[in-house]
XYZ file of C-alpha atoms in Angstrom:
680
model
C 15.385 93.962 92.515
C 13.721 92.127 89.641
C 12.986 88.522 90.622
C 15.548 86.222 89.249
C 12.795 83.885 88.099
C 11.901 86.275 85.261
C 15.413 86.027 83.839
C 15.931 82.324 84.299
C 15.998 79.935 81.466
C 12.464 79.464 80.096
C 11.784 76.135 78.514
C 8.192 75.401 77.577
C 7.075 71.881 76.526
C 4.118 71.515 74.131
C 1.119 69.314 74.864
C 2.168 66.982 72.158
C 5.587 66.622 73.808
C 4.052 66.061 77.235
C 1.859 63.242 76.339
C 3.009 59.729 75.588
C 2.638 58.736 72.017
C 1.779 55.092 71.506
C 2.214 53.563 68.152
C 0.355 50.284 67.509
C 1.234 47.934 64.797
C -0.754 44.866 64.042
C 0.126 41.993 61.910
C -2.057 39.414 60.445
C -0.399 36.700 62.483
C -0.839 38.264 65.892
C -1.396 41.565 67.583
C 1.553 43.252 69.526
C 1.803 46.742 71.003
C 5.150 48.743 70.626
C 5.772 51.661 72.993
C 8.717 54.198 72.484
C 10.327 56.619 75.014
C 9.310 60.288 74.905
C 11.658 62.741 73.141
C 13.741 64.508 75.750
C 15.852 67.661 75.164
C 18.761 69.172 77.178
C 19.393 72.825 76.251
C 22.805 74.522 76.729
C 24.824 77.300 75.148
C 24.899 81.002 75.837
C 21.310 81.747 76.834
C 21.967 85.151 78.421
C 23.889 88.134 76.956
C 26.336 90.127 79.073
C 26.510 93.071 76.662
C 24.755 94.338 73.564
C 27.759 93.386 71.436
C 27.507 89.727 72.383
C 25.474 87.054 70.528
C 23.820 83.965 72.003
C 24.080 80.285 71.115
C 21.668 77.303 71.567
C 22.982 73.763 71.718
C 20.474 70.870 71.831
C 21.122 67.423 73.227
C 18.189 65.204 72.059
C 17.441 61.764 73.424
C 14.406 59.410 73.321
C 12.026 58.844 70.365
C 13.429 57.189 67.279
C 16.399 58.726 65.573
C 17.072 60.358 63.253
C 15.493 63.691 64.136
C 14.477 66.672 62.062
C 14.361 70.273 63.321
C 12.227 73.223 62.361
C 12.732 76.598 64.083
C 10.251 79.405 64.178
C 12.838 81.374 62.248
C 12.630 78.656 59.549
C 16.150 77.278 60.172
C 16.430 73.498 60.166
C 19.799 73.048 61.904
C 20.044 71.340 65.229
C 22.093 74.097 66.989
C 21.880 77.847 66.588
C 24.586 80.555 66.820
C 24.879 84.314 66.488
C 21.515 84.868 68.132
C 20.037 88.096 69.422
C 18.050 88.133 72.637
C 14.538 86.715 72.191
C 12.393 83.562 72.228
C 13.278 80.711 69.885
C 10.913 77.723 69.243
C 11.993 74.464 67.675
C 9.900 71.407 66.631
C 11.771 68.136 66.822
C 10.315 65.199 64.871
C 11.721 61.693 65.193
C 11.752 58.935 62.553
C 8.279 57.628 63.389
C 6.574 61.017 63.396
C 6.633 61.848 67.087
C 6.913 65.647 67.581
C 8.437 67.543 70.474
C 8.264 71.361 70.718
C 10.845 73.333 72.745
C 10.663 77.092 73.415
C 13.990 78.692 74.478
C 14.577 82.238 75.664
C 17.938 84.025 75.110
C 18.068 86.619 77.887
C 18.786 90.203 76.885
C 21.780 92.064 78.560
C 21.123 92.779 82.212
C 23.455 94.975 84.346
C 25.557 93.462 87.125
C 26.098 96.367 89.527
C 28.030 96.093 92.796
C 27.457 98.109 95.916
C 30.347 100.468 96.828
C 33.103 98.392 98.371
C 33.438 98.711 102.096
C 37.015 98.496 103.432
C 39.002 99.029 106.599
C 42.664 100.091 106.221
C 45.455 98.315 108.093
C 46.559 99.883 111.338
C 50.195 100.098 110.158
C 52.378 99.420 107.175
C 53.576 96.077 108.488
C 50.139 94.997 109.811
C 47.697 92.595 108.128
C 44.418 93.602 109.772
C 42.768 95.330 106.800
C 39.291 94.186 105.640
C 37.080 94.518 102.519
C 33.401 93.682 101.857
C 31.545 93.480 98.533
C 27.810 92.971 97.656
C 25.568 92.991 94.551
C 23.250 95.930 94.052
C 21.658 94.782 90.753
C 21.978 91.273 89.282
C 20.206 88.220 88.005
C 20.370 86.494 91.385
C 22.176 83.609 92.995
C 24.438 81.834 92.647
C 27.300 84.371 92.274
C 30.952 83.468 91.911
C 33.388 85.782 93.859
C 37.136 85.716 93.204
C 39.586 87.888 95.255
C 43.051 88.689 93.925
C 44.639 87.309 97.128
C 43.158 83.851 96.402
C 39.898 83.941 98.364
C 36.843 82.521 96.552
C 33.065 82.686 96.981
C 33.106 84.902 100.044
C 31.704 88.419 100.275
C 34.293 89.571 102.863
C 38.095 89.433 102.962
C 40.012 89.748 106.213
C 43.670 89.893 107.355
C 44.669 92.126 104.483
C 48.102 93.779 104.531
C 48.550 97.220 102.957
C 48.501 96.958 99.171
C 46.322 96.948 96.030
C 43.669 94.252 95.543
C 40.834 93.389 93.110
C 37.647 91.323 93.352
C 35.612 89.810 90.494
C 31.880 88.896 90.829
C 30.246 86.692 88.135
C 26.515 85.817 87.848
C 25.097 82.415 86.964
C 25.499 83.274 83.273
C 29.231 83.997 83.791
C 28.750 87.709 83.251
C 31.230 89.417 85.599
C 32.388 92.764 86.876
C 35.723 93.581 88.571
C 36.586 96.345 91.024
C 39.983 97.275 92.457
C 40.774 98.867 95.782
C 43.742 99.749 97.990
C 44.302 98.864 101.624
C 46.272 101.697 103.101
C 48.180 101.945 106.362
C 47.246 104.309 109.168
C 50.949 104.669 109.916
C 54.254 103.617 108.316
C 55.033 99.968 108.899
C 58.015 98.676 110.823
C 60.917 97.929 108.480
C 63.650 95.625 109.753
C 66.998 94.685 108.227
C 69.351 92.301 109.914
C 73.089 91.627 110.042
C 73.802 88.027 111.023
C 77.171 86.977 112.424
C 77.457 83.212 112.337
C 79.794 81.306 114.610
C 83.331 81.912 113.436
C 84.884 78.884 115.072
C 83.628 75.553 116.362
C 82.586 75.465 120.010
C 82.480 79.225 120.387
C 79.489 81.353 121.266
C 80.258 84.470 119.282
C 77.215 84.610 117.061
C 75.302 87.887 116.857
C 72.077 89.326 115.430
C 72.032 93.078 114.870
C 68.753 94.671 113.794
C 68.241 98.009 112.068
C 64.696 99.354 112.645
C 62.859 102.014 110.658
C 59.230 102.957 110.127
C 56.490 102.715 112.734
C 56.660 105.050 115.704
C 59.502 104.631 118.154
C 60.226 103.648 120.825
C 60.114 99.973 119.994
C 59.869 96.975 122.275
C 61.531 93.632 121.596
C 60.617 90.167 122.846
C 63.006 87.361 121.816
C 62.330 83.677 122.313
C 65.386 83.727 124.593
C 63.578 86.102 126.960
C 65.828 89.027 126.004
C 64.220 92.425 125.441
C 67.287 94.004 123.797
C 67.357 95.112 120.191
C 70.466 93.060 119.366
C 71.699 89.695 120.580
C 75.359 88.753 121.086
C 77.357 85.758 122.337
C 74.919 83.390 120.664
C 75.281 79.680 120.080
C 74.044 78.055 116.895
C 70.236 77.954 116.569
C 67.084 79.813 115.536
C 66.058 83.031 117.266
C 62.611 84.677 116.933
C 61.681 88.243 117.807
C 58.420 90.186 118.105
C 58.860 93.955 117.602
C 56.164 96.464 118.523
C 56.067 100.235 118.223
C 54.198 102.589 120.534
C 51.028 102.345 118.417
C 50.904 98.573 118.763
C 52.103 97.936 115.218
C 54.158 94.719 115.241
C 56.739 92.829 113.204
C 57.766 89.218 113.739
C 60.703 87.341 112.215
C 63.095 84.452 112.868
C 66.842 84.349 112.261
C 69.290 81.443 112.177
C 72.841 81.361 113.562
C 74.883 78.777 111.701
C 77.460 76.617 113.489
C 81.043 76.472 112.295
C 82.677 73.208 111.317
C 85.702 72.294 113.473
C 89.097 72.107 111.767
C 90.632 68.606 111.830
C 94.269 68.008 110.926
C 96.014 64.808 109.805
C 99.663 64.523 108.868
C 102.167 62.348 107.039
C 105.786 62.645 108.281
C 108.841 61.709 106.191
C 111.987 61.768 108.393
C 115.278 63.283 107.268
C 117.317 60.583 105.570
C 120.640 61.705 107.000
C 121.532 64.220 109.651
C 121.871 67.563 107.961
C 120.537 66.369 104.594
C 117.557 68.754 104.952
C 115.143 66.480 103.079
C 112.588 65.866 105.804
C 108.898 66.541 105.059
C 105.621 66.975 106.935
C 102.437 66.927 104.829
C 99.179 68.000 106.533
C 95.592 67.364 105.360
C 92.652 69.439 106.650
C 88.964 68.791 107.129
C 86.320 71.210 108.383
C 86.677 74.926 108.927
C 86.178 77.366 106.088
C 88.552 77.439 103.136
C 90.863 78.990 102.156
C 93.404 78.135 104.840
C 96.678 79.820 105.717
C 99.636 77.927 107.147
C 102.388 79.266 109.379
C 105.207 76.933 110.362
C 107.651 77.782 113.132
C 110.477 77.982 110.559
C 108.596 80.505 108.422
C 107.227 78.253 105.641
C 103.600 78.945 104.640
C 102.320 75.917 102.699
C 100.489 72.740 103.691
C 103.683 70.804 103.061
C 106.777 71.520 105.141
C 109.698 70.442 102.978
C 113.487 70.430 102.845
C 113.932 70.582 106.609
C 116.265 68.886 109.068
C 115.278 66.790 112.051
C 113.752 68.688 114.928
C 110.549 70.005 116.467
C 108.185 72.035 114.301
C 104.984 73.873 115.213
C 102.169 74.625 112.791
C 99.323 77.131 113.104
C 96.458 76.798 110.590
C 93.983 79.652 110.204
C 90.810 79.332 108.137
C 88.886 82.043 106.278
C 86.924 82.926 109.441
C 90.048 83.383 111.557
C 89.634 80.054 113.415
C 92.947 78.431 114.274
C 94.343 75.046 115.171
C 97.877 74.456 116.431
C 99.933 71.275 116.499
C 103.497 70.249 117.336
C 105.438 67.727 115.200
C 108.661 65.818 115.846
C 110.702 65.086 112.714
C 113.367 62.410 113.175
C 116.431 61.299 111.245
C 116.941 57.905 109.650
C 120.695 58.204 110.187
C 122.090 60.689 112.753
C 125.671 60.836 111.542
C 127.269 63.850 113.224
C 130.701 65.425 113.238
C 131.638 67.173 116.482
C 134.494 69.637 116.937
C 136.333 68.774 120.151
C 139.094 71.380 119.965
C 140.574 73.830 117.464
C 143.710 75.930 118.035
C 144.571 78.874 115.801
C 148.083 80.053 114.986
C 149.727 81.490 118.100
C 152.340 83.654 116.342
C 152.133 85.047 112.819
C 153.743 82.729 110.241
C 154.082 79.701 112.575
C 152.606 76.174 111.938
C 151.001 75.701 115.356
C 147.340 75.119 114.408
C 145.435 71.958 115.393
C 142.008 70.309 114.882
C 140.534 67.549 117.105
C 137.195 65.953 116.004
C 134.741 63.194 117.088
C 132.145 61.247 115.021
C 128.768 60.308 116.600
C 125.415 58.822 115.478
C 126.976 56.824 112.661
C 125.362 53.687 111.252
C 128.133 51.082 111.238
C 131.721 52.017 110.450
C 132.685 55.327 108.891
C 135.424 56.747 106.686
C 137.088 60.185 106.813
C 138.418 62.158 103.847
C 140.296 65.465 104.162
C 140.453 67.335 100.871
C 144.047 68.457 101.481
C 145.312 65.131 102.889
C 143.301 61.957 102.280
C 145.467 59.954 104.686
C 144.894 62.202 107.716
C 142.689 61.042 110.593
C 140.228 62.885 112.765
C 142.930 64.691 114.747
C 145.449 66.953 113.023
C 148.448 68.867 114.406
C 151.073 71.407 113.233
C 148.755 73.071 110.725
C 149.485 76.405 109.048
C 146.758 79.031 108.742
C 144.017 78.099 106.253
C 140.697 76.311 105.710
C 140.417 72.519 105.975
C 137.405 70.484 104.756
C 136.505 66.968 105.963
C 133.910 64.493 104.582
C 132.687 61.599 106.776
C 130.543 58.728 105.359
C 128.948 55.802 107.228
C 127.717 52.398 106.029
C 124.161 53.718 105.375
C 125.499 56.063 102.722
C 124.898 59.183 104.781
C 127.663 61.735 104.664
C 128.474 64.812 106.669
C 131.020 67.443 105.799
C 132.397 70.439 107.567
C 135.010 73.113 107.092
C 137.397 74.320 109.775
C 139.430 77.514 109.535
C 142.768 77.897 111.315
C 143.093 81.649 111.739
C 146.420 83.380 111.292
C 147.608 85.128 114.422
C 147.337 88.867 114.305
C 150.927 90.126 114.173
C 152.154 92.394 116.909
C 152.575 95.995 115.776
C 154.116 98.658 117.988
C 154.804 102.356 117.439
C 156.746 104.808 119.647
C 155.155 108.248 120.002
C 156.781 111.265 121.699
C 155.861 114.702 123.042
C 157.551 117.564 124.939
C 156.012 118.682 128.232
C 156.888 122.396 128.574
C 156.425 124.536 131.699
C 156.262 128.045 130.234
C 156.273 129.743 133.636
C 159.667 128.327 134.803
C 161.086 127.480 131.365
C 161.584 123.685 131.877
C 161.125 120.861 129.301
C 160.453 117.120 129.837
C 160.446 114.572 127.014
C 157.704 111.910 127.132
C 157.713 108.661 125.025
C 155.091 105.905 124.957
C 154.464 102.777 122.909
C 151.149 102.005 121.122
C 150.564 98.223 120.654
C 148.202 96.366 118.317
C 147.782 92.642 117.666
C 149.187 89.746 119.641
C 147.636 88.421 122.810
C 147.783 90.282 126.114
C 149.430 90.589 128.590
C 152.497 92.181 126.970
C 156.092 92.319 128.280
C 157.735 95.692 127.414
C 161.459 96.494 127.542
C 162.975 99.924 126.634
C 166.559 100.539 125.423
C 166.927 103.089 128.237
C 166.537 100.228 130.740
C 162.905 100.659 131.829
C 160.672 97.536 131.708
C 156.992 96.788 132.228
C 155.810 100.358 131.411
C 154.303 101.664 128.222
C 155.442 105.268 128.959
C 158.890 106.699 129.912
C 160.555 110.130 130.153
C 163.692 111.261 128.304
C 165.841 114.409 128.524
C 168.244 114.191 125.615
C 168.285 113.653 121.860
C 169.006 110.188 120.421
C 167.438 106.849 119.385
C 164.806 105.117 121.548
C 164.107 101.353 121.148
C 161.364 99.145 122.602
C 160.772 95.347 122.577
C 157.206 93.935 123.010
C 156.489 90.207 123.743
C 152.872 88.900 123.967
C 151.416 86.021 126.048
C 152.409 83.434 123.372
C 156.008 84.675 123.288
C 155.600 86.465 119.979
C 158.029 89.430 119.812
C 158.141 92.774 117.996
C 160.801 95.562 118.170
C 160.780 99.184 116.948
C 162.792 102.382 117.418
C 162.502 106.127 116.793
C 164.787 109.217 116.735
C 163.950 111.883 119.372
C 165.104 115.511 119.556
C 165.353 117.417 122.796
C 165.769 121.259 122.816
C 168.362 122.796 125.113
C 166.107 125.686 126.243
C 162.929 127.658 125.518
C 163.533 130.759 123.391
C 161.824 133.702 125.105
C 163.545 136.501 123.216
C 160.866 136.927 120.580
C 159.704 140.518 119.856
C 155.968 141.434 119.993
C 154.438 144.878 119.296
C 151.637 146.519 117.289
C 150.439 149.921 116.058
C 147.140 151.180 114.578
C 145.914 153.836 112.152
C 142.796 154.917 110.284
C 142.225 153.098 107.030
C 140.784 156.291 105.478
C 142.804 159.410 106.154
C 140.778 162.524 107.133
C 141.231 165.785 109.000
C 140.176 164.288 112.335
C 143.194 162.779 114.141
C 141.122 161.071 116.870
C 139.590 157.626 116.400
C 135.891 157.989 115.786
C 133.111 155.390 116.081
C 132.211 153.577 112.828
C 135.680 154.249 111.385
C 137.793 151.422 109.984
C 140.992 151.035 112.046
C 143.818 148.783 110.834
C 146.024 147.135 113.457
C 149.572 146.433 112.242
C 151.538 143.817 114.217
C 155.238 143.284 114.722
C 155.668 139.537 115.485
C 158.964 137.597 115.622
C 159.396 134.358 113.659
C 159.483 132.328 116.869
C 155.735 132.882 117.214
C 153.538 130.575 115.143
C 150.084 131.747 116.270
C 148.378 134.925 117.489
C 145.036 136.295 118.613
C 143.552 139.790 118.953
C 141.044 140.996 121.549
C 139.680 144.530 120.911
C 138.141 145.145 124.340
C 134.594 145.463 122.938
C 133.824 141.753 122.902
C 135.185 141.215 119.389
C 138.256 139.150 118.477
C 140.315 138.187 115.402
C 142.994 135.637 114.411
C 144.279 137.702 111.447
C 147.801 139.028 111.687
C 146.847 142.617 110.689
C 143.088 142.874 111.234
C 140.744 145.788 110.397
C 138.289 146.636 113.186
C 135.410 149.133 113.644
C 134.435 150.364 117.097
C 130.674 150.874 117.274
C 130.619 152.794 120.565
C 132.692 155.567 122.160
C 135.013 154.858 125.121
C 138.474 153.588 126.117
C 139.211 150.053 124.880
C 142.136 147.826 125.862
C 143.396 146.081 122.731
C 145.403 142.898 123.468
C 147.657 140.944 121.063
C 148.641 137.433 122.287
C 151.282 135.387 120.387
C 152.182 131.669 120.836
C 155.442 129.823 120.123
C 155.930 126.200 119.075
C 155.845 125.036 122.721
C 152.474 126.689 123.418
C 154.054 129.468 125.517
C 152.546 132.915 124.990
C 153.530 136.615 125.019
C 151.101 139.525 125.391
C 151.126 143.171 124.165
C 148.383 145.666 125.207
C 147.412 149.249 124.254
C 144.555 151.553 125.320
C 142.617 153.176 122.426
C 140.227 156.074 122.959
C 137.240 156.110 120.596
C 135.264 159.369 120.300
C 131.697 159.983 119.170
C 131.745 162.496 116.230
C 129.940 165.872 116.583
C 127.484 166.623 113.873
C 128.150 169.626 111.582
C 126.934 170.857 108.226
C 128.625 173.308 105.859
C 126.593 174.915 103.088
C 128.326 176.650 100.136
C 126.844 179.950 98.850
C 127.678 179.436 95.140
C 128.562 176.712 92.596
C 129.642 176.595 88.948
C 128.118 173.675 86.968
C 130.534 173.960 83.995
C 131.779 170.327 83.937
C 135.351 171.075 85.044
C 135.027 168.721 88.011
C 135.279 171.548 90.565
C 132.220 172.807 92.431
C 129.921 171.435 89.695
C 126.994 170.674 92.071
C 125.364 172.304 95.056
C 125.511 169.954 98.065
C 126.280 170.697 101.745
C 129.072 168.909 103.601
C 127.843 167.148 106.789
C 128.880 164.668 109.439
C 127.056 162.670 112.105
C 123.722 163.183 110.369
C 121.192 160.328 110.332
C 118.452 161.834 108.114
C 118.742 164.529 105.435
C 116.510 166.299 102.884
C 117.163 169.298 100.562
C 114.789 171.319 98.362
C 115.782 174.094 95.850
C 113.370 176.889 94.858
C 113.719 179.678 92.262
C 112.993 183.294 93.203
C 109.308 182.806 92.352
C 109.002 180.003 94.928
C 108.798 177.193 92.364
C 110.411 173.899 93.504
C 113.003 172.864 90.934
C 114.987 170.146 92.811
C 114.517 167.852 95.797
C 116.438 164.921 97.383
C 116.473 162.899 100.627
C 119.594 160.789 99.900
C 122.810 161.390 101.781
C 124.626 159.719 98.868
C 123.427 162.266 96.293
C 125.940 164.321 94.309
C 123.658 167.373 94.707
C 121.866 169.779 92.373
C 123.597 170.062 88.974
C 121.890 173.362 88.007
C 119.244 171.822 85.722
C 115.452 171.663 85.856
C 113.423 169.169 83.831
C 116.505 168.393 81.726
C 117.197 172.048 80.885
C 120.014 174.214 82.282
C 118.716 176.737 84.761
C 119.739 180.392 84.167
C 122.459 181.912 86.373
C 121.255 183.825 89.350
C 120.142 183.454 92.946
C 118.157 180.414 94.225
C 116.761 179.503 97.625
C 117.371 176.266 99.554
C 115.751 174.508 102.525
C 117.825 171.812 104.248
C 116.475 169.586 107.045
C 118.638 167.030 108.914
C 118.552 164.922 112.089
C 121.543 164.484 114.387
C 122.651 161.138 115.824
C 120.879 162.131 119.056
C 117.563 162.417 117.172
C 117.384 166.245 117.213
C 116.039 167.784 113.983
C 117.379 171.029 112.399
C 116.243 173.128 109.427
C 118.403 175.640 107.552
C 117.327 178.021 104.763
C 119.294 180.448 102.647
C 120.386 181.449 99.197
C 122.887 180.044 96.702
C 124.191 181.671 93.519
C 124.400 179.661 90.279
C 127.349 181.004 88.211
C 127.796 180.143 84.540
């Protein structure tokens, strides 16, 4: 390294400036010696260049000698200060007013490199650690003193410690304020611990329901936790208000430390102003509550359902209030609301009408809680008192007022008695087996007040039901518990005997006439009844589980066998007569008849070739010409048959071959082949 002395400021003082100049002046009167101070110069400015593009400056501060001063530079300038100077040596002669001369030689240093050694650094152990270091030193420079400035605030130190991961810079300046800056990054050996927290403050005063829940990422799990409470859990619950600190470490020793505060809730305080009800039943009482503490907004729930801070338009009584703040904290309080005047009208007794249409109603009342005397006013009779008798059915309204001005009113309804209504109902009890009849009559009662007294015209009493055995008029009298009476009568008919002479018979036949006289399965059979007029209802049972209520039903037997068909008829008394017949149902035998010729001439006779068959479940027919070419085919049992055409053209007369395949009801398959003659 070049010695800094070579590049320091060089100021040379001439011999003339170093010696003391004495100036003697003599007068004729006496001889005195005057001595002045030496000229002294302070040099400042930019006396060293940091780069080739810079220019230097020289600023002189001259003292001593006798002002004013004159200046002469070796570059012939005569100004005191110099600017825009290149590097080099500048000499100035300073002469004061009495001729003293001082010579100053000043060197403006040429640019000299400031070079730093490569920065030495140690990365942090983890992303959340702060144990990184950095060290800087000068490789080439003009010498001490150096000014060092770190971007994290450190000054005039060659080493920085406790650095967290991140980007930093350091600036080094020499004694001429020429500087150089280098940047560097402190990295992390592993990802730092990242922590986010969810704080649950106390919801209600006095509770310990605070919580701190931590979410951890980064670092290398597992983590360990040390709280200032002594807990080693990740999360804390059931906390009181206060500050809680935690130290978190991962398995590499990387750590994270933080503190969290649990805030206390403010207790809810409730004050009230109660305005009593002015008069009993006036419903103008009020309770106004004022709240302090808790967390707004508040919700209010009164025991009568109101939901505001002011309970209004209520009667005297007990009321409960529950206030809930925004955090769900509650306070409950009971209130007693009184009445300024407790005027009350009490119903002692009320009697409704005993019998319909009578004036037997009554109202008996009592006044209590009045302030002073009171007055009563009935809307229908202003002269009536508290107790009223002989009232007809209706509604009666009373107003009572006391001396305080409070009034109470009430309505009383005298109900009309429900009139007694009675109805005689009759029925005939018939024994079909022996042919006997018994008449039964009973009375249905509505209204009135039980128990009832019942008296029949036939002499029976106390019974709602009697028997009769002849035609005529029946009367009944009903009296209820209040003596209210109702009478009714009815005409009854009584038959002399049960008519059992009615005729009942039936016959049956096939609905579609064919050559088979026997009843076959799947054939429609109509049953024709002969029923006398005395019968009003009938029912068929066909012996195969099926039944019908038609008079002449049509029935199909789906299986072969002997079936007992029963016809039952009923008369007006519910007595029945029965007629039965046995019907034999046969299963048809399959057959097929194939014609040997047909004449498709449109006369409606034998126009198509189709076999006649019975009891066949599946069928197919194919027609071939004499060369074996298929000219017609069908699988439908509903087909009308081959009409003697092929592809829309009439086939020539002659012989054709057929193949017919069918399956019997038993599942056996048959095939028939042969010839048929087409005649035109």
